[in-house]
Short mmCIF file of C-alpha atoms and ligand atoms in Angstrom, two decimals:
data_model
loop_
_atom_site.label_atom_id
_atom_site.label_comp_id
_atom_site.label_asym_id
_atom_site.label_seq_id
_atom_site.Cartn_x
_atom_site.Cartn_y
_atom_site.Cartn_z
CA MET A 1 87.09 21.72 173.22
CA LYS A 2 87.25 24.29 176.47
CA LYS A 3 88.14 22.58 179.63
CA THR A 4 89.45 23.67 182.73
CA ILE A 5 91.77 21.39 185.11
CA CYS A 6 92.37 22.23 188.40
CA LEU A 7 96.17 21.38 189.67
CA LEU A 8 97.14 20.11 192.99
CA PRO A 9 100.78 19.53 193.08
CA GLY A 10 101.21 18.90 196.61
CA ASP A 11 104.04 18.08 198.36
CA GLY A 12 107.72 16.15 198.07
CA ILE A 13 108.19 14.98 194.76
CA GLY A 14 104.66 16.48 193.56
CA PRO A 15 105.42 19.72 192.01
CA GLU A 16 108.36 17.58 189.86
CA ILE A 17 105.99 15.22 188.48
CA MET A 18 103.25 17.24 188.01
CA ALA A 19 105.36 19.35 185.76
CA GLN A 20 105.55 16.44 183.26
CA GLY A 21 101.88 15.43 183.52
CA VAL A 22 100.95 19.03 182.75
CA ASN A 23 103.51 19.59 179.81
CA VAL A 24 101.94 16.14 178.16
CA LEU A 25 98.41 17.58 178.74
CA GLU A 26 99.19 20.72 176.97
CA ALA A 27 100.98 18.99 174.19
CA CYS A 28 97.57 16.97 173.83
CA ALA A 29 95.68 20.25 173.96
CA LYS A 30 97.97 21.50 170.82
CA LYS A 31 97.79 18.11 168.94
CA PHE A 32 94.13 17.46 169.09
CA GLY A 33 92.73 21.54 168.92
CA HIS A 34 91.86 21.55 172.35
CA GLN A 35 91.95 25.00 175.11
CA PHE A 36 92.84 23.69 178.49
CA THR A 37 93.09 26.25 181.23
CA PHE A 38 94.92 25.01 184.62
CA THR A 39 93.85 26.45 187.71
CA HIS A 40 96.35 25.85 190.92
CA ALA A 41 95.33 25.06 194.34
CA LEU A 42 97.08 24.11 197.42
CA LEU A 43 96.92 20.70 199.20
CA GLY A 44 98.46 18.84 202.21
CA GLY A 45 101.71 20.17 203.48
CA ALA A 46 101.88 23.04 200.99
CA ALA A 47 98.61 24.18 202.09
CA ILE A 48 99.46 23.81 205.94
CA ASP A 49 102.47 26.14 205.26
CA ALA A 50 100.54 28.67 203.49
CA CYS A 51 97.10 28.81 205.29
CA GLY A 52 97.65 26.75 208.25
CA GLU A 53 95.23 24.03 207.08
CA PRO A 54 95.69 20.89 204.82
CA LEU A 55 92.47 21.67 202.76
CA PRO A 56 91.78 25.39 202.63
CA ALA A 57 88.27 26.45 201.54
CA ALA A 58 89.66 27.91 198.06
CA THR A 59 91.04 24.58 197.00
CA VAL A 60 87.62 23.08 197.33
CA GLN A 61 86.14 25.85 195.54
CA ALA A 62 88.55 26.01 192.63
CA CYS A 63 88.16 21.79 192.33
CA GLN A 64 84.17 22.29 192.25
CA ALA A 65 84.65 24.63 189.50
CA ALA A 66 86.85 22.70 187.06
CA ASP A 67 86.00 20.03 184.60
CA ALA A 68 88.77 17.49 186.07
CA VAL A 69 91.24 17.46 189.08
CA PHE A 70 94.69 16.26 188.89
CA LEU A 71 96.80 15.87 191.93
CA ALA A 72 100.54 14.68 192.30
CA ALA A 73 100.91 13.66 196.26
CA VAL A 74 100.88 14.89 199.82
CA GLY A 75 102.61 14.46 202.76
CA GLY A 76 105.94 14.34 204.17
CA PRO A 77 108.18 14.18 207.52
CA LYS A 78 108.13 17.75 208.10
CA TRP A 79 104.31 17.43 208.83
CA ASP A 80 104.53 13.98 210.59
CA ASN A 81 104.18 15.24 213.95
CA LEU A 82 101.11 17.69 213.67
CA ALA A 83 97.45 16.45 215.35
CA PRO A 84 95.63 14.00 212.97
CA GLN A 85 93.13 16.70 211.86
CA LEU A 86 95.79 18.86 210.77
CA ARG A 87 98.21 16.38 208.85
CA PRO A 88 98.61 16.30 204.92
CA GLU A 89 96.63 13.39 204.46
CA ARG A 90 93.60 14.83 205.86
CA GLY A 91 93.48 17.46 202.89
CA LEU A 92 93.16 14.16 200.58
CA LEU A 93 90.26 12.54 202.65
CA GLY A 94 88.69 15.80 202.93
CA ILE A 95 88.75 16.81 198.88
CA ARG A 96 87.62 13.41 198.27
CA LYS A 97 84.54 13.81 200.35
CA ALA A 98 83.77 17.31 199.07
CA LEU A 99 83.65 16.18 195.85
CA GLY A 100 81.38 13.08 196.46
CA LEU A 101 83.79 10.55 194.89
CA PHE A 102 82.51 7.01 195.75
CA ALA A 103 84.34 5.29 192.85
CA ASN A 104 88.09 4.33 193.09
CA LEU A 105 89.61 3.20 189.89
CA ARG A 106 93.10 1.29 190.14
CA PRO A 107 94.30 -0.12 186.75
CA ALA A 108 97.09 -2.82 186.79
CA MET A 109 98.72 -2.99 183.62
CA LEU A 110 101.82 -4.80 182.88
CA PHE A 111 103.87 -3.13 179.93
CA PRO A 112 105.89 -5.96 178.13
CA GLU A 113 108.76 -3.73 178.08
CA LEU A 114 108.64 -4.11 181.95
CA ALA A 115 108.17 -7.87 182.38
CA GLY A 116 111.14 -8.15 184.06
CA ALA A 117 110.19 -6.29 187.32
CA CYS A 118 106.44 -8.42 187.44
CA LEU A 119 106.26 -10.42 190.68
CA LEU A 120 104.54 -13.36 188.58
CA ARG A 121 106.11 -16.24 187.02
CA PRO A 122 107.15 -15.61 183.22
CA ASP A 123 104.60 -17.85 182.06
CA ILE A 124 101.47 -16.24 183.94
CA ALA A 125 102.92 -12.74 183.14
CA ALA A 126 103.14 -13.78 179.46
CA LYS A 127 99.54 -14.29 179.55
CA GLY A 128 98.95 -10.72 180.11
CA LEU A 129 97.90 -8.30 183.19
CA ASP A 130 95.43 -5.64 182.22
CA LEU A 131 92.62 -4.90 184.51
CA ILE A 132 91.02 -2.51 186.80
CA VAL A 133 90.06 -2.91 190.34
CA LEU A 134 86.93 -0.84 190.73
CA ARG A 135 86.63 -0.11 194.48
CA GLU A 136 83.78 1.53 196.32
CA LEU A 137 85.11 4.60 198.41
CA THR A 138 82.54 5.85 200.90
CA GLY A 139 80.51 2.83 202.64
CA ASP A 140 81.19 -0.69 203.95
CA LEU A 141 82.97 -1.60 207.26
CA TYR A 142 85.07 1.58 207.26
CA TYR A 143 82.13 4.12 207.70
CA GLY A 144 79.26 1.76 208.70
CA GLU A 145 77.44 2.66 212.14
CA PRO A 146 77.33 1.60 214.72
CA ARG A 147 80.87 1.17 215.75
CA GLY A 148 83.29 1.25 219.10
CA ARG A 149 84.88 -0.31 221.71
CA GLU A 150 83.19 -1.47 224.95
CA VAL A 151 83.48 -4.01 227.78
CA ARG A 152 80.85 -6.79 227.52
CA ASP A 153 80.82 -9.91 229.90
CA GLY A 154 83.93 -8.59 231.37
CA GLN A 155 85.87 -8.75 228.25
CA ARG A 156 87.05 -5.89 225.86
CA VAL A 157 85.22 -6.29 222.37
CA GLY A 158 85.72 -3.94 219.22
CA TYR A 159 82.85 -3.94 216.82
CA ASN A 160 82.15 -2.61 213.08
CA THR A 161 79.30 -2.70 211.06
CA MET A 162 79.26 -3.77 207.34
CA ILE A 163 76.66 -2.08 205.45
CA TYR A 164 75.60 -0.86 201.82
CA SER A 165 72.44 0.59 200.68
CA GLU A 166 71.02 -0.43 197.25
CA GLU A 167 71.47 3.21 196.16
CA GLU A 168 75.30 2.67 197.04
CA VAL A 169 75.74 -0.51 195.12
CA ARG A 170 73.61 0.47 192.12
CA ARG A 171 75.89 3.72 191.58
CA ILE A 172 79.03 1.82 191.69
CA ALA A 173 77.40 -1.12 189.56
CA VAL A 174 77.03 1.52 186.58
CA VAL A 175 80.39 2.73 186.74
CA ALA A 176 81.88 -0.70 186.42
CA PHE A 177 79.41 -1.54 183.63
CA GLU A 178 79.61 1.70 181.81
CA THR A 179 83.95 1.41 182.08
CA ALA A 180 83.58 -2.35 181.03
CA ARG A 181 81.60 -0.87 177.78
CA LYS A 182 84.75 1.00 176.76
CA ARG A 183 87.02 -1.86 177.57
CA ARG A 184 86.67 -5.87 176.99
CA LYS A 185 82.99 -5.69 178.56
CA LYS A 186 83.71 -8.15 181.58
CA VAL A 187 82.82 -7.46 184.96
CA CYS A 188 83.81 -9.88 188.11
CA SER A 189 82.10 -8.53 191.07
CA VAL A 190 83.67 -9.82 194.15
CA ASP A 191 82.10 -10.41 197.62
CA LYS A 192 81.50 -12.89 200.56
CA SER A 193 77.70 -13.86 199.86
CA ASN A 194 78.34 -17.30 201.29
CA VAL A 195 78.50 -15.73 204.52
CA LEU A 196 77.71 -12.02 204.56
CA GLU A 197 74.04 -10.51 204.35
CA THR A 198 75.65 -7.20 203.02
CA SER A 199 77.09 -9.30 200.30
CA ARG A 200 74.02 -11.10 199.38
CA LEU A 201 72.19 -7.75 198.67
CA TRP A 202 75.71 -6.39 196.85
CA LYS A 203 75.37 -9.38 194.70
CA GLU A 204 71.37 -9.01 193.88
CA ILE A 205 71.58 -5.41 193.25
CA VAL A 206 74.73 -5.87 190.54
CA GLU A 207 72.79 -8.32 188.80
CA GLU A 208 69.55 -6.20 188.84
CA THR A 209 71.66 -3.23 187.24
CA HIS A 210 73.39 -5.73 184.96
CA ALA A 211 70.06 -6.34 183.37
CA SER A 212 70.84 -2.99 181.36
CA TYR A 213 73.88 -3.63 180.27
CA PRO A 214 73.31 -7.31 178.25
CA ASP A 215 76.68 -6.53 176.01
CA VAL A 216 78.74 -6.77 179.08
CA ALA A 217 79.55 -10.19 180.92
CA LEU A 218 78.84 -10.56 184.38
CA SER A 219 80.72 -13.17 186.80
CA HIS A 220 80.89 -13.26 190.88
CA LEU A 221 83.76 -14.39 192.80
CA TYR A 222 84.23 -14.90 196.59
CA VAL A 223 87.15 -12.68 197.78
CA ASP A 224 89.24 -15.17 198.95
CA ASN A 225 88.84 -16.89 195.58
CA ALA A 226 89.81 -13.55 193.77
CA ALA A 227 92.63 -13.14 195.64
CA MET A 228 93.77 -16.56 194.65
CA GLN A 229 92.97 -16.19 190.98
CA LEU A 230 94.82 -12.63 190.76
CA VAL A 231 97.95 -14.49 191.38
CA ARG A 232 97.01 -17.69 189.49
CA ASP A 233 95.95 -16.11 186.64
CA PRO A 234 95.20 -12.28 186.71
CA SER A 235 94.64 -12.36 182.81
CA GLN A 236 91.43 -13.65 183.26
CA PHE A 237 89.99 -10.18 184.71
CA ASP A 238 89.02 -7.08 183.10
CA ILE A 239 86.95 -4.80 185.70
CA ILE A 240 87.03 -6.21 189.15
CA LEU A 241 83.90 -4.88 191.03
CA THR A 242 84.13 -4.42 194.93
CA GLY A 243 83.19 -2.93 198.28
CA ASN A 244 85.35 -0.94 200.37
CA ILE A 245 87.23 -3.47 202.43
CA PHE A 246 87.97 -5.94 199.79
CA GLY A 247 88.81 -3.31 197.14
CA ASP A 248 91.30 -2.01 199.51
CA ILE A 249 92.87 -5.15 199.56
CA LEU A 250 92.75 -6.33 196.32
CA SER A 251 93.72 -3.25 194.56
CA ASP A 252 97.06 -3.22 196.26
CA GLU A 253 97.32 -7.13 195.49
CA ALA A 254 96.69 -6.48 191.86
CA SER A 255 99.07 -3.23 191.38
CA VAL A 256 101.80 -4.70 193.18
CA LEU A 257 101.76 -7.61 190.87
CA THR A 258 103.28 -5.66 188.30
CA GLY A 259 106.13 -4.49 190.24
CA SER A 260 106.45 -0.70 189.66
CA LEU A 261 105.06 1.53 192.31
CA GLY A 262 106.14 4.64 189.81
CA MET A 263 103.86 3.45 186.97
CA LEU A 264 100.17 3.12 188.52
CA PRO A 265 97.78 5.62 187.74
CA SER A 266 94.47 6.04 189.48
CA ALA A 267 90.94 7.57 189.24
CA SER A 268 88.43 8.80 191.52
CA VAL A 269 84.96 9.67 190.33
CA GLY A 270 81.58 10.51 191.45
CA SER A 271 77.91 10.77 189.77
CA THR A 272 78.31 14.29 188.84
CA GLY A 273 81.25 17.01 189.13
CA PRO A 274 84.95 16.80 188.40
CA GLY A 275 86.82 13.29 188.95
CA LEU A 276 90.19 13.10 190.87
CA PHE A 277 92.91 11.68 188.89
CA GLU A 278 96.22 10.84 190.87
CA PRO A 279 99.25 8.34 190.93
CA VAL A 280 99.20 5.70 193.30
CA HIS A 281 102.05 6.22 194.89
CA GLY A 282 102.92 9.14 197.59
CA SER A 283 105.55 12.16 198.08
CA ALA A 284 108.74 10.21 197.78
CA PRO A 285 110.33 12.72 200.26
CA ASP A 286 113.09 10.80 199.86
CA ILE A 287 114.18 11.75 196.56
CA ALA A 288 112.45 15.01 196.33
CA GLY A 289 113.80 17.95 194.25
CA GLN A 290 116.90 15.67 192.91
CA ASP A 291 114.91 15.04 189.77
CA LYS A 292 114.83 11.28 189.87
CA ALA A 293 111.25 10.53 190.19
CA ASN A 294 109.47 8.47 187.74
CA PRO A 295 106.93 10.80 186.20
CA LEU A 296 105.07 7.91 184.15
CA ALA A 297 102.40 7.28 187.00
CA THR A 298 101.59 10.99 186.64
CA ILE A 299 101.39 11.09 183.10
CA LEU A 300 99.44 7.78 182.84
CA SER A 301 96.92 9.44 185.32
CA ALA A 302 96.76 12.41 182.88
CA ALA A 303 95.49 9.65 180.41
CA MET A 304 92.99 8.56 182.92
CA LEU A 305 91.97 12.10 183.37
CA LEU A 306 91.59 12.64 179.44
CA ARG A 307 89.51 9.22 179.15
CA LEU A 308 87.46 9.16 182.41
CA GLY A 309 87.25 12.71 183.29
CA LEU A 310 86.98 14.66 179.73
CA ASP A 311 85.86 11.97 177.78
CA MET A 312 88.87 12.24 175.32
CA GLU A 313 89.33 8.60 174.29
CA GLY A 314 91.59 9.22 171.41
CA GLU A 315 93.80 11.59 173.38
CA ALA A 316 94.08 9.19 176.65
CA THR A 317 95.21 6.55 174.13
CA ALA A 318 97.72 8.50 172.52
CA VAL A 319 99.47 9.59 175.64
CA GLU A 320 99.36 5.67 176.55
CA GLN A 321 101.02 4.99 173.54
CA ALA A 322 103.88 7.63 174.00
CA VAL A 323 104.32 6.13 177.38
CA ARG A 324 104.85 2.56 175.76
CA GLN A 325 107.03 3.58 172.80
CA THR A 326 109.31 5.35 175.30
CA LEU A 327 109.92 2.19 177.50
CA ALA A 328 110.33 0.33 174.35
CA ASP A 329 113.03 2.83 173.30
CA GLY A 330 114.95 1.82 176.18
CA PHE A 331 114.41 4.93 178.61
CA ARG A 332 114.08 4.38 182.14
CA THR A 333 113.87 6.03 185.60
CA ALA A 334 115.99 4.89 188.38
CA ASP A 335 113.42 3.19 190.14
CA ILE A 336 112.50 1.07 186.85
CA MET A 337 116.11 0.82 185.56
CA GLU A 338 117.64 -2.44 183.90
CA SER A 339 120.94 -3.63 182.35
CA GLY A 340 121.54 -2.27 178.75
CA LYS A 341 118.72 0.66 179.19
CA THR A 342 119.26 4.33 179.18
CA LEU A 343 118.78 5.77 182.57
CA VAL A 344 117.18 9.35 182.69
CA GLY A 345 115.65 11.51 185.11
CA CYS A 346 112.37 13.14 185.58
CA THR A 347 112.45 15.96 183.57
CA ALA A 348 114.30 13.78 180.74
CA MET A 349 111.69 10.99 181.11
CA GLY A 350 108.62 13.61 180.57
CA SER A 351 110.45 15.15 177.51
CA ARG A 352 110.97 11.51 175.93
CA VAL A 353 107.31 11.16 176.32
CA LEU A 354 106.75 14.42 174.84
CA GLU A 355 108.75 13.79 171.45
CA ARG A 356 107.03 10.61 171.09
CA LEU A 357 103.10 12.23 171.54
P1 NAD B 401 105.79 6.62 198.41
O1 NAD B 401 105.04 6.12 197.92
O2 NAD B 401 105.86 7.95 198.58
O3 NAD B 401 107.45 5.82 198.48
C1 NAD B 401 107.61 4.61 198.71
C2 NAD B 401 109.03 4.46 197.94
O4 NAD B 401 108.83 4.28 196.33
C3 NAD B 401 110.08 5.60 198.13
O5 NAD B 401 111.22 4.90 198.49
C4 NAD B 401 110.16 6.63 197.30
O6 NAD B 401 111.28 6.96 196.88
C5 NAD B 401 109.52 5.37 196.10
N1 NAD B 401 109.04 5.88 194.82
C6 NAD B 401 107.35 6.34 195.11
N2 NAD B 401 106.93 7.01 193.93
C7 NAD B 401 107.70 7.40 193.23
C8 NAD B 401 108.32 7.99 191.78
N3 NAD B 401 107.41 8.22 191.09
N4 NAD B 401 109.80 7.51 191.26
C9 NAD B 401 110.41 6.96 191.95
N5 NAD B 401 110.33 6.24 193.22
C10 NAD B 401 109.49 6.65 193.68
O7 NAD B 401 105.59 6.11 200.38
P2 NAD B 401 105.73 6.61 201.99
O8 NAD B 401 107.42 6.73 201.72
O9 NAD B 401 105.31 5.50 202.29
O10 NAD B 401 105.29 7.98 201.74
C11 NAD B 401 105.80 9.32 201.93
C12 NAD B 401 104.72 10.09 202.04
O11 NAD B 401 103.59 10.10 201.07
C13 NAD B 401 103.94 9.94 203.44
O12 NAD B 401 104.00 11.57 203.72
C14 NAD B 401 102.59 9.53 203.04
O13 NAD B 401 101.74 9.81 204.04
C15 NAD B 401 102.60 10.08 201.77
N6 NAD B 401 101.73 9.37 201.04
C16 NAD B 401 100.91 10.08 200.31
C17 NAD B 401 99.80 9.62 199.18
C18 NAD B 401 99.10 10.40 198.18
O14 NAD B 401 99.37 11.52 198.30
N7 NAD B 401 98.11 9.85 197.65
C19 NAD B 401 99.79 8.27 198.84
C20 NAD B 401 100.77 7.38 199.73
C21 NAD B 401 101.84 8.16 200.71
#
């Protein structure tokens, strides 16, 4: 297959980890007989330095013209004192909006080889942790109107609006059920329908959408219980489907359980057009340019790009297996180092994965 992938290396460790991700994609193309064309565009601090803005129009065009977008990370102290609309992170929000990405998938997976880093009790971790938090990204309290601050009866008040339309809920529910079909076929929808009207509509629409997916098991949890169950027994979850604010909190909770920031990939997708695939971590300016960064979150994001962005399941699995084998063979970057293992840098870690691919 011929596919175009737009690369956004960004700032800090971005170019280093991106290089390893691209090596893996190229090796995959060779192994499976595909032809990947890579286009390059500027985002974040790199774009500010070259063009004076974090998201140049040319970058939006390059992303829209691609089959998938692969991003490393943006930001750094050099740009911290700029006005908010000129900061690197603004480029990130802008490209998500320009591509209409309403669904954010954050897998939390515990590699048995890294069980020592897991924050859970060993008997809980032993039951396994392999779930995806699917968070709605463009609605809810963060964007609802009216919002504001004012004085009422002599008191300062602040207010926001929690709001979802049925179409916003339906389209993310479809992503949840479709994703579950490719995994263990379980969706747990998380809301607060005992208290919130928005959540009651959410639950209703998720149930209506479920009628077209009888092969997927659907359950519901209140968000407070979900937060507790994630720590008590995360092995019960496959896909956790939830709104923007609950998802913001639960996705961080789920991912931190694994204990390894340098291992966490993510994907953002819309209804049409290319998806965006990126590691969860930032640009790690403290270790930039030192060949110390862990490239595995980026390589695992490349696997998500293959699976969800290009519909290449076998290729994605091959990449994930190469990562697992690399860990099983004892190679570790500094952030996940344990005694008795072999310390490697960013480039060497990428090469070890390539050898196993
Ligand atoms: P960070 O994720 O960049 O770093 C936090 C800590 O984790 C640092 O000690 C760093 O060295 C370490 N770390 C992160 N990724 C690593 C990797 N792959 N391998 C080894 N160690 C790794 O978060 P921060 O320090 O809060 O932010 C730094 C910059 O990144 C800021 O400008 C911030 O705005 C930006 N940021 C960008 C994104 C993104 O591009 N999606 C996300 C978060 C933060």
